């Protein structure tokens, strides 16, 4: 998921550089769909079944946090077009 988030951010930047805001929004939307359908579904058992102080849970939380940070960075220039 981390690699996909980096790729998504690069694609959004390229679309915005070409003034293609609709394509940038579509890229973000596709990423969020894939993230929620695959990655978040795959990690939810680890997050809820494992001990909350285990290293796997902590690493998983850090990864999700980093992915969400990249997602927000990608959304920031798009927000004026979404209102």
PDB file of C-alpha atoms in Angstrom:
ATOM      1  CA  UNK A   1       0.000   0.000   0.000  1.00  0.00           C
ATOM      2  CA  UNK A   2       2.922   2.325   0.684  1.00  0.00           C
ATOM      3  CA  UNK A   3       4.198   1.919  -2.891  1.00  0.00           C
ATOM      4  CA  UNK A   4       0.708   2.562  -4.239  1.00  0.00           C
ATOM      5  CA  UNK A   5       0.417   5.746  -2.198  1.00  0.00           C
ATOM      6  CA  UNK A   6       3.728   7.048  -3.549  1.00  0.00           C
ATOM      7  CA  UNK A   7       2.620   6.204  -7.091  1.00  0.00           C
ATOM      8  CA  UNK A   8      -0.745   7.901  -6.523  1.00  0.00           C
ATOM      9  CA  UNK A   9       0.916  11.055  -5.240  1.00  0.00           C
ATOM     10  CA  UNK A  10       3.250  11.181  -8.259  1.00  0.00           C
ATOM     11  CA  UNK A  11       0.321  10.723 -10.641  1.00  0.00           C
ATOM     12  CA  UNK A  12      -1.695  13.449  -8.922  1.00  0.00           C
ATOM     13  CA  UNK A  13       1.239  15.848  -9.153  1.00  0.00           C
ATOM     14  CA  UNK A  14       1.681  15.058 -12.850  1.00  0.00           C
ATOM     15  CA  UNK A  15      -2.019  15.597 -13.545  1.00  0.00           C
ATOM     16  CA  UNK A  16      -2.007  18.886 -11.664  1.00  0.00           C
ATOM     17  CA  UNK A  17       1.108  20.034 -13.513  1.00  0.00           C
ATOM     18  CA  UNK A  18      -0.852  19.472 -16.736  1.00  0.00           C
ATOM     19  CA  UNK A  19      -3.926  21.216 -15.238  1.00  0.00           C
ATOM     20  CA  UNK A  20      -5.910  17.972 -15.352  1.00  0.00           C
ATOM     21  CA  UNK A  21      -7.821  18.320 -12.097  1.00  0.00           C
ATOM     22  CA  UNK A  22     -10.495  15.794 -13.020  1.00  0.00           C
ATOM     23  CA  UNK A  23      -7.885  13.111 -13.701  1.00  0.00           C
ATOM     24  CA  UNK A  24      -6.136  13.987 -10.444  1.00  0.00           C
ATOM     25  CA  UNK A  25      -9.411  13.582  -8.535  1.00  0.00           C
ATOM     26  CA  UNK A  26     -10.104  10.282 -10.275  1.00  0.00           C
ATOM     27  CA  UNK A  27      -6.640   9.042  -9.324  1.00  0.00           C
ATOM     28  CA  UNK A  28      -7.216   9.868  -5.659  1.00  0.00           C
ATOM     29  CA  UNK A  29     -10.670   8.304  -5.736  1.00  0.00           C
ATOM     30  CA  UNK A  30      -9.340   5.079  -7.260  1.00  0.00           C
ATOM     31  CA  UNK A  31      -6.586   4.929  -4.661  1.00  0.00           C
ATOM     32  CA  UNK A  32      -9.034   5.360  -1.775  1.00  0.00           C
ATOM     33  CA  UNK A  33     -11.295   2.657  -3.216  1.00  0.00           C
ATOM     34  CA  UNK A  34      -8.389   0.241  -3.535  1.00  0.00           C
ATOM     35  CA  UNK A  35      -7.028   1.147  -0.119  1.00  0.00           C
ATOM     36  CA  UNK A  36     -10.308   0.505   1.626  1.00  0.00           C
ATOM     37  CA  UNK A  37     -11.245  -2.599  -0.366  1.00  0.00           C
ATOM     38  CA  UNK A  38      -7.930  -4.398  -0.086  1.00  0.00           C
ATOM     39  CA  UNK A  39      -5.376  -3.007   2.344  1.00  0.00           C
ATOM     40  CA  UNK A  40      -7.546  -1.850   5.215  1.00  0.00           C
ATOM     41  CA  UNK A  41      -9.590  -5.040   5.024  1.00  0.00           C
ATOM     42  CA  UNK A  42      -6.393  -7.111   5.164  1.00  0.00           C
ATOM     43  CA  UNK A  43      -4.944  -5.338   8.205  1.00  0.00           C
ATOM     44  CA  UNK A  44      -8.049  -5.022  10.357  1.00  0.00           C
ATOM     45  CA  UNK A  45      -7.576  -8.449  11.935  1.00  0.00           C
ATOM     46  CA  UNK A  46      -4.015  -7.566  12.873  1.00  0.00           C
ATOM     47  CA  UNK A  47      -5.112  -4.283  14.380  1.00  0.00           C
ATOM     48  CA  UNK A  48      -7.928  -5.704  16.457  1.00  0.00           C
ATOM     49  CA  UNK A  49      -6.877  -9.294  17.237  1.00  0.00           C
ATOM     50  CA  UNK A  50      -3.227  -8.753  18.164  1.00  0.00           C
ATOM     51  CA  UNK A  51      -2.086  -7.179  21.407  1.00  0.00           C
ATOM     52  CA  UNK A  52      -2.270  -3.397  21.119  1.00  0.00           C
ATOM     53  CA  UNK A  53       1.332  -2.973  22.230  1.00  0.00           C
ATOM     54  CA  UNK A  54       2.778  -5.554  19.823  1.00  0.00           C
ATOM     55  CA  UNK A  55       5.345  -4.433  17.278  1.00  0.00           C
ATOM     56  CA  UNK A  56       3.157  -5.609  14.368  1.00  0.00           C
ATOM     57  CA  UNK A  57       0.274  -3.418  15.464  1.00  0.00           C
ATOM     58  CA  UNK A  58       2.582  -0.428  15.978  1.00  0.00           C
ATOM     59  CA  UNK A  59       4.194  -0.892  12.551  1.00  0.00           C
ATOM     60  CA  UNK A  60       0.786  -1.249  10.949  1.00  0.00           C
ATOM     61  CA  UNK A  61      -0.442   1.962  12.571  1.00  0.00           C
ATOM     62  CA  UNK A  62       2.679   3.823  11.472  1.00  0.00           C
ATOM     63  CA  UNK A  63       2.210   2.639   7.889  1.00  0.00           C
ATOM     64  CA  UNK A  64      -1.453   3.652   7.836  1.00  0.00           C
ATOM     65  CA  UNK A  65      -0.525   7.017   9.307  1.00  0.00           C
ATOM     66  CA  UNK A  66       2.109   7.598   6.605  1.00  0.00           C
ATOM     67  CA  UNK A  67      -0.323   6.564   3.860  1.00  0.00           C
ATOM     68  CA  UNK A  68      -3.016   8.888   5.174  1.00  0.00           C
ATOM     69  CA  UNK A  69      -0.477  11.706   5.376  1.00  0.00           C
ATOM     70  CA  UNK A  70       0.379  11.235   1.686  1.00  0.00           C
ATOM     71  CA  UNK A  71      -3.310  11.055   0.855  1.00  0.00           C
ATOM     72  CA  UNK A  72      -3.968  14.363   2.616  1.00  0.00           C
ATOM     73  CA  UNK A  73      -0.992  15.962   0.872  1.00  0.00           C
ATOM     74  CA  UNK A  74      -2.443  14.822  -2.452  1.00  0.00           C
ATOM     75  CA  UNK A  75      -5.912  16.104  -1.583  1.00  0.00           C
ATOM     76  CA  UNK A  76      -4.757  19.524  -0.436  1.00  0.00           C
ATOM     77  CA  UNK A  77      -4.404  21.117  -3.893  1.00  0.00           C
ATOM     78  CA  UNK A  78      -7.624  19.429  -5.063  1.00  0.00           C
ATOM     79  CA  UNK A  79      -9.943  20.577  -2.288  1.00  0.00           C
ATOM     80  CA  UNK A  80     -10.864  23.924  -3.889  1.00  0.00           C
ATOM     81  CA  UNK A  81     -12.119  22.022  -6.946  1.00  0.00           C
ATOM     82  CA  UNK A  82     -14.233  19.618  -4.899  1.00  0.00           C
ATOM     83  CA  UNK A  83     -16.433  22.211  -3.233  1.00  0.00           C
TER      84      UNK A  83
END
